[in-house]
């Protein structure tokens, strides 16, 4: 972090900024941050993810003022929020659907990175931090889903925490630690509530590192070529603040559709039944954003290896910068990789559908093939393509590609 | 290179064949009962509002029929003002209930119900409820319309779905055949018979009419803020639509300063 760079004549602001260059820092990262001039709308999903994080924090903190984390009261306190708290229904529906919106935005953000090669040098650490944020989001979302203490909360918590028992030797001890006792019960609910409140702030911390890494290596762009000079860049404000603001408005309409007109469309009816340890729901399914990973877990007929495969599905992302050896970043200039990307995207959707269905009949085979393809994509297809692919010629510079000639100003 | 393209084309075809069951996004749940017929509900859709007379008739059916076995512990008498009962009517309804209290001497006593009291529960506890119902527990109905897939249609269908079991179905003791109940064997006897209640507004109390009314009432009970939510939603959408246009025009105008956009 550098010193004061704020151009101001105000003596008080100058005095403060020389002692703590906070305003300089904010100006450097949100106003004058030089961004490539050719970012398309897929780049709006980064700031959208930041917006959703704040939305979840604000609604969540207000929900916490009315929620009671006790197994005998949790379910009723959520209904109290829905029925008696002023605009409580809005807070809860915005928060519950907000989790889905956050994942939609982040998944698009990740796939944008995959398409345009944003994980490649010099952005490997930026990519890693993103994967860490995804892992933290998953943990937070899972624990948040347990809090209403409905049937799916309870049984989802039981199934997922039980996965840790697959770990040799330490498994049982870890599960007991997660539960805070011999089964999912009040101590489990209490620690999940505590951690569900804590982890979002950890996410905020990693997001700050993510932005720091971004502003160090600068944004990638749809051409995937480096910024070569002033003519390739425009300041973040107003050019991208206004663009992202438009993106947020459009996305908010999508979000509002779910909150106001279909608030339970992404949820399971079973979670409106209070948790009952004596009655197991017919199908225990996680929220939609976990379904591809759930499919990978169930594709392997061994608990331990299923869990390992599910974890590996994320861990493999850490190695992607070295699995893909191609120096060309953007899929625009990689005709073969581009096809592999879309097949991979379809494969992820198939895994999601498999995860939503009971592991019976043809779903078992489809799930296994799709899981095999998921790992083949990262471990075989991407490395092989990156070695043999004949890429298209890259433009000389962003400015030249965008303006069709040397920059005129 | 061309070989590779062919390989990918092949893989794409194989995967899109795998994607055919995409249409089956909804998990197969045949074992759980037949999908209920989709009825017309005035509360459906972005402009939906509840049918007030149907809500009040539905409450009458709940009170005179369902409430003999089913609690609605998340509702209070005061909530009935939302479905068109006046304050005095609500007071009178609440006063019919006797609420257990501890009096000033520390003795068990009762007092007439108040609008702030929760709905009267038919049984003091789960054991009593099971003992009176052949071991089956009549579920609480507060959230029933949201706790089942396509809940409002399901409730209307369930209440009219009783029939003689098909010849090949062997019924368990004390169970009744219902087309729409998961597994088809339900512990609840057919609860509605024609003219079981006398509607004040003169509506003929047929079984489908009563089922429709009580399903409407339960739909409101599960989602009492539905109307407020949709009203606010329309305003939010209109606001965001205008704001989106304005921010887009802003964006175009600002971007005119830099070429290439």
mmCIF file with all atom_site columns, C-alpha atoms in Angstrom, chain B residues 115-229:
data_model
loop_
_atom_site.group_PDB
_atom_site.id
_atom_site.type_symbol
_atom_site.label_atom_id
_atom_site.label_alt_id
_atom_site.label_comp_id
_atom_site.label_asym_id
_atom_site.label_entity_id
_atom_site.label_seq_id
_atom_site.pdbx_PDB_ins_code
_atom_site.Cartn_x
_atom_site.Cartn_y
_atom_site.Cartn_z
_atom_site.occupancy
_atom_site.B_iso_or_equiv
_atom_site.pdbx_formal_charge
_atom_site.auth_seq_id
_atom_site.auth_comp_id
_atom_site.auth_asym_id
_atom_site.auth_atom_id
_atom_site.pdbx_PDB_model_num
ATOM 1   C CA . UNK B 1 115 ? -57.197 -12.058 19.744 1.00 0.00 ? 115 UNK B CA 1
ATOM 2   C CA . UNK B 1 116 ? -53.506 -12.384 20.664 1.00 0.00 ? 116 UNK B CA 1
ATOM 3   C CA . UNK B 1 117 ? -53.882 -16.073 21.607 1.00 0.00 ? 117 UNK B CA 1
ATOM 4   C CA . UNK B 1 118 ? -52.760 -18.776 19.178 1.00 0.00 ? 118 UNK B CA 1
ATOM 5   C CA . UNK B 1 119 ? -55.426 -20.981 17.616 1.00 0.00 ? 119 UNK B CA 1
ATOM 6   C CA . UNK B 1 120 ? -56.796 -23.585 19.993 1.00 0.00 ? 120 UNK B CA 1
ATOM 7   C CA . UNK B 1 121 ? -55.021 -26.947 19.564 1.00 0.00 ? 121 UNK B CA 1
ATOM 8   C CA . UNK B 1 122 ? -57.320 -29.984 19.706 1.00 0.00 ? 122 UNK B CA 1
ATOM 9   C CA . UNK B 1 123 ? -54.879 -32.121 21.707 1.00 0.00 ? 123 UNK B CA 1
ATOM 10  C CA . UNK B 1 124 ? -52.662 -31.162 24.641 1.00 0.00 ? 124 UNK B CA 1
ATOM 11  C CA . UNK B 1 125 ? -49.677 -33.091 23.244 1.00 0.00 ? 125 UNK B CA 1
ATOM 12  C CA . UNK B 1 126 ? -48.510 -35.509 20.540 1.00 0.00 ? 126 UNK B CA 1
ATOM 13  C CA . UNK B 1 127 ? -49.223 -38.623 22.591 1.00 0.00 ? 127 UNK B CA 1
ATOM 14  C CA . UNK B 1 128 ? -52.828 -37.581 23.175 1.00 0.00 ? 128 UNK B CA 1
ATOM 15  C CA . UNK B 1 129 ? -53.219 -36.818 19.460 1.00 0.00 ? 129 UNK B CA 1
ATOM 16  C CA . UNK B 1 130 ? -51.869 -40.237 18.468 1.00 0.00 ? 130 UNK B CA 1
ATOM 17  C CA . UNK B 1 131 ? -53.946 -42.049 21.079 1.00 0.00 ? 131 UNK B CA 1
ATOM 18  C CA . UNK B 1 132 ? -57.133 -40.514 19.679 1.00 0.00 ? 132 UNK B CA 1
ATOM 19  C CA . UNK B 1 133 ? -56.235 -41.250 16.050 1.00 0.00 ? 133 UNK B CA 1
ATOM 20  C CA . UNK B 1 134 ? -55.251 -44.889 15.976 1.00 0.00 ? 134 UNK B CA 1
ATOM 21  C CA . UNK B 1 135 ? -51.554 -44.105 16.382 1.00 0.00 ? 135 UNK B CA 1
ATOM 22  C CA . UNK B 1 136 ? -51.424 -41.616 13.487 1.00 0.00 ? 136 UNK B CA 1
ATOM 23  C CA . UNK B 1 137 ? -50.498 -37.986 14.167 1.00 0.00 ? 137 UNK B CA 1
ATOM 24  C CA . UNK B 1 138 ? -52.749 -35.403 12.470 1.00 0.00 ? 138 UNK B CA 1
ATOM 25  C CA . UNK B 1 139 ? -50.117 -32.907 11.242 1.00 0.00 ? 139 UNK B CA 1
ATOM 26  C CA . UNK B 1 140 ? -50.232 -29.214 12.081 1.00 0.00 ? 140 UNK B CA 1
ATOM 27  C CA . UNK B 1 141 ? -51.797 -27.344 9.143  1.00 0.00 ? 141 UNK B CA 1
ATOM 28  C CA . UNK B 1 142 ? -50.144 -23.908 9.528  1.00 0.00 ? 142 UNK B CA 1
ATOM 29  C CA . UNK B 1 143 ? -47.645 -24.488 6.736  1.00 0.00 ? 143 UNK B CA 1
ATOM 30  C CA . UNK B 1 144 ? -49.219 -27.458 4.974  1.00 0.00 ? 144 UNK B CA 1
ATOM 31  C CA . UNK B 1 145 ? -49.809 -25.558 1.714  1.00 0.00 ? 145 UNK B CA 1
ATOM 32  C CA . UNK B 1 146 ? -46.062 -24.881 1.468  1.00 0.00 ? 146 UNK B CA 1
ATOM 33  C CA . UNK B 1 147 ? -44.856 -28.180 2.940  1.00 0.00 ? 147 UNK B CA 1
ATOM 34  C CA . UNK B 1 148 ? -46.115 -30.243 0.002  1.00 0.00 ? 148 UNK B CA 1
ATOM 35  C CA . UNK B 1 149 ? -45.173 -29.945 -3.639 1.00 0.00 ? 149 UNK B CA 1
ATOM 36  C CA . UNK B 1 150 ? -47.825 -27.858 -5.425 1.00 0.00 ? 150 UNK B CA 1
ATOM 37  C CA . UNK B 1 151 ? -49.465 -27.612 -1.978 1.00 0.00 ? 151 UNK B CA 1
ATOM 38  C CA . UNK B 1 152 ? -52.749 -25.795 -2.669 1.00 0.00 ? 152 UNK B CA 1
ATOM 39  C CA . UNK B 1 153 ? -53.673 -28.065 -5.568 1.00 0.00 ? 153 UNK B CA 1
ATOM 40  C CA . UNK B 1 154 ? -52.519 -31.052 -3.535 1.00 0.00 ? 154 UNK B CA 1
ATOM 41  C CA . UNK B 1 155 ? -54.776 -30.177 -0.593 1.00 0.00 ? 155 UNK B CA 1
ATOM 42  C CA . UNK B 1 156 ? -57.843 -29.670 -2.792 1.00 0.00 ? 156 UNK B CA 1
ATOM 43  C CA . UNK B 1 157 ? -57.107 -32.962 -4.572 1.00 0.00 ? 157 UNK B CA 1
ATOM 44  C CA . UNK B 1 158 ? -56.420 -34.892 -1.375 1.00 0.00 ? 158 UNK B CA 1
ATOM 45  C CA . UNK B 1 159 ? -59.706 -33.834 0.234  1.00 0.00 ? 159 UNK B CA 1
ATOM 46  C CA . UNK B 1 160 ? -61.685 -34.994 -2.812 1.00 0.00 ? 160 UNK B CA 1
ATOM 47  C CA . UNK B 1 161 ? -59.436 -37.949 -3.673 1.00 0.00 ? 161 UNK B CA 1
ATOM 48  C CA . UNK B 1 162 ? -60.962 -40.638 -1.451 1.00 0.00 ? 162 UNK B CA 1
ATOM 49  C CA . UNK B 1 163 ? -62.390 -43.732 -3.175 1.00 0.00 ? 163 UNK B CA 1
ATOM 50  C CA . UNK B 1 164 ? -62.791 -47.472 -2.800 1.00 0.00 ? 164 UNK B CA 1
ATOM 51  C CA . UNK B 1 165 ? -59.369 -49.145 -3.147 1.00 0.00 ? 165 UNK B CA 1
ATOM 52  C CA . UNK B 1 166 ? -58.675 -50.950 -6.435 1.00 0.00 ? 166 UNK B CA 1
ATOM 53  C CA . UNK B 1 167 ? -59.203 -54.719 -6.167 1.00 0.00 ? 167 UNK B CA 1
ATOM 54  C CA . UNK B 1 168 ? -55.461 -55.487 -6.142 1.00 0.00 ? 168 UNK B CA 1
ATOM 55  C CA . UNK B 1 169 ? -54.631 -53.103 -3.263 1.00 0.00 ? 169 UNK B CA 1
ATOM 56  C CA . UNK B 1 170 ? -54.593 -54.630 0.206  1.00 0.00 ? 170 UNK B CA 1
ATOM 57  C CA . UNK B 1 171 ? -55.451 -51.926 2.740  1.00 0.00 ? 171 UNK B CA 1
ATOM 58  C CA . UNK B 1 172 ? -53.784 -51.816 6.145  1.00 0.00 ? 172 UNK B CA 1
ATOM 59  C CA . UNK B 1 173 ? -56.033 -51.722 9.191  1.00 0.00 ? 173 UNK B CA 1
ATOM 60  C CA . UNK B 1 174 ? -57.606 -48.309 9.831  1.00 0.00 ? 174 UNK B CA 1
ATOM 61  C CA . UNK B 1 175 ? -56.298 -46.824 6.554  1.00 0.00 ? 175 UNK B CA 1
ATOM 62  C CA . UNK B 1 176 ? -58.307 -45.206 3.767  1.00 0.00 ? 176 UNK B CA 1
ATOM 63  C CA . UNK B 1 177 ? -57.561 -45.237 0.063  1.00 0.00 ? 177 UNK B CA 1
ATOM 64  C CA . UNK B 1 178 ? -56.668 -41.851 -1.399 1.00 0.00 ? 178 UNK B CA 1
ATOM 65  C CA . UNK B 1 179 ? -55.482 -41.387 -4.943 1.00 0.00 ? 179 UNK B CA 1
ATOM 66  C CA . UNK B 1 180 ? -53.286 -38.384 -4.172 1.00 0.00 ? 180 UNK B CA 1
ATOM 67  C CA . UNK B 1 181 ? -51.687 -39.441 -0.881 1.00 0.00 ? 181 UNK B CA 1
ATOM 68  C CA . UNK B 1 182 ? -48.125 -40.799 -1.198 1.00 0.00 ? 182 UNK B CA 1
ATOM 69  C CA . UNK B 1 183 ? -48.527 -44.575 -0.967 1.00 0.00 ? 183 UNK B CA 1
ATOM 70  C CA . UNK B 1 184 ? -52.329 -44.151 -1.297 1.00 0.00 ? 184 UNK B CA 1
ATOM 71  C CA . UNK B 1 185 ? -53.058 -45.303 2.295  1.00 0.00 ? 185 UNK B CA 1
ATOM 72  C CA . UNK B 1 186 ? -53.980 -42.421 4.573  1.00 0.00 ? 186 UNK B CA 1
ATOM 73  C CA . UNK B 1 187 ? -54.891 -42.556 8.267  1.00 0.00 ? 187 UNK B CA 1
ATOM 74  C CA . UNK B 1 188 ? -57.459 -39.763 7.902  1.00 0.00 ? 188 UNK B CA 1
ATOM 75  C CA . UNK B 1 189 ? -61.014 -40.910 7.166  1.00 0.00 ? 189 UNK B CA 1
ATOM 76  C CA . UNK B 1 190 ? -62.756 -38.944 4.393  1.00 0.00 ? 190 UNK B CA 1
ATOM 77  C CA . UNK B 1 191 ? -63.298 -35.710 6.361  1.00 0.00 ? 191 UNK B CA 1
ATOM 78  C CA . UNK B 1 192 ? -65.851 -33.927 4.180  1.00 0.00 ? 192 UNK B CA 1
ATOM 79  C CA . UNK B 1 193 ? -69.463 -34.849 3.390  1.00 0.00 ? 193 UNK B CA 1
ATOM 80  C CA . UNK B 1 194 ? -71.923 -32.702 1.467  1.00 0.00 ? 194 UNK B CA 1
ATOM 81  C CA . UNK B 1 195 ? -73.739 -30.039 3.555  1.00 0.00 ? 195 UNK B CA 1
ATOM 82  C CA . UNK B 1 196 ? -71.508 -30.751 6.556  1.00 0.00 ? 196 UNK B CA 1
ATOM 83  C CA . UNK B 1 197 ? -71.243 -27.011 7.174  1.00 0.00 ? 197 UNK B CA 1
ATOM 84  C CA . UNK B 1 198 ? -73.836 -24.333 6.527  1.00 0.00 ? 198 UNK B CA 1
ATOM 85  C CA . UNK B 1 199 ? -72.239 -21.379 4.737  1.00 0.00 ? 199 UNK B CA 1
ATOM 86  C CA . UNK B 1 200 ? -73.598 -18.015 5.836  1.00 0.00 ? 200 UNK B CA 1
ATOM 87  C CA . UNK B 1 201 ? -73.303 -16.603 2.323  1.00 0.00 ? 201 UNK B CA 1
ATOM 88  C CA . UNK B 1 202 ? -75.561 -19.312 0.957  1.00 0.00 ? 202 UNK B CA 1
ATOM 89  C CA . UNK B 1 203 ? -72.880 -21.098 -1.079 1.00 0.00 ? 203 UNK B CA 1
ATOM 90  C CA . UNK B 1 204 ? -73.812 -24.760 -1.561 1.00 0.00 ? 204 UNK B CA 1
ATOM 91  C CA . UNK B 1 205 ? -71.513 -26.817 0.683  1.00 0.00 ? 205 UNK B CA 1
ATOM 92  C CA . UNK B 1 206 ? -70.549 -29.536 -1.775 1.00 0.00 ? 206 UNK B CA 1
ATOM 93  C CA . UNK B 1 207 ? -67.410 -31.562 -1.069 1.00 0.00 ? 207 UNK B CA 1
ATOM 94  C CA . UNK B 1 208 ? -65.372 -29.962 -3.919 1.00 0.00 ? 208 UNK B CA 1
ATOM 95  C CA . UNK B 1 209 ? -66.551 -26.496 -2.770 1.00 0.00 ? 209 UNK B CA 1
ATOM 96  C CA . UNK B 1 210 ? -65.480 -27.116 0.827  1.00 0.00 ? 210 UNK B CA 1
ATOM 97  C CA . UNK B 1 211 ? -62.171 -28.629 -0.335 1.00 0.00 ? 211 UNK B CA 1
ATOM 98  C CA . UNK B 1 212 ? -61.555 -25.588 -2.518 1.00 0.00 ? 212 UNK B CA 1
ATOM 99  C CA . UNK B 1 213 ? -62.402 -23.169 0.292  1.00 0.00 ? 213 UNK B CA 1
ATOM 100 C CA . UNK B 1 214 ? -60.291 -24.847 2.936  1.00 0.00 ? 214 UNK B CA 1
ATOM 101 C CA . UNK B 1 215 ? -57.371 -25.169 0.496  1.00 0.00 ? 215 UNK B CA 1
ATOM 102 C CA . UNK B 1 216 ? -57.654 -21.417 -0.127 1.00 0.00 ? 216 UNK B CA 1
ATOM 103 C CA . UNK B 1 217 ? -57.648 -20.795 3.614  1.00 0.00 ? 217 UNK B CA 1
ATOM 104 C CA . UNK B 1 218 ? -54.600 -23.030 4.167  1.00 0.00 ? 218 UNK B CA 1
ATOM 105 C CA . UNK B 1 219 ? -52.802 -21.381 1.267  1.00 0.00 ? 219 UNK B CA 1
ATOM 106 C CA . UNK B 1 220 ? -53.282 -18.020 3.016  1.00 0.00 ? 220 UNK B CA 1
ATOM 107 C CA . UNK B 1 221 ? -52.317 -19.466 6.404  1.00 0.00 ? 221 UNK B CA 1
ATOM 108 C CA . UNK B 1 222 ? -48.998 -20.718 4.995  1.00 0.00 ? 222 UNK B CA 1
ATOM 109 C CA . UNK B 1 223 ? -48.227 -17.474 3.171  1.00 0.00 ? 223 UNK B CA 1
ATOM 110 C CA . UNK B 1 224 ? -50.178 -14.661 4.867  1.00 0.00 ? 224 UNK B CA 1
ATOM 111 C CA . UNK B 1 225 ? -48.013 -11.922 3.322  1.00 0.00 ? 225 UNK B CA 1
ATOM 112 C CA . UNK B 1 226 ? -48.611 -13.104 -0.263 1.00 0.00 ? 226 UNK B CA 1
ATOM 113 C CA . UNK B 1 227 ? -50.653 -10.063 -1.284 1.00 0.00 ? 227 UNK B CA 1
ATOM 114 C CA . UNK B 1 228 ? -48.282 -7.572  0.357  1.00 0.00 ? 228 UNK B CA 1
ATOM 115 C CA . UNK B 1 229 ? -45.348 -9.371  -1.277 1.00 0.00 ? 229 UNK B CA 1
#
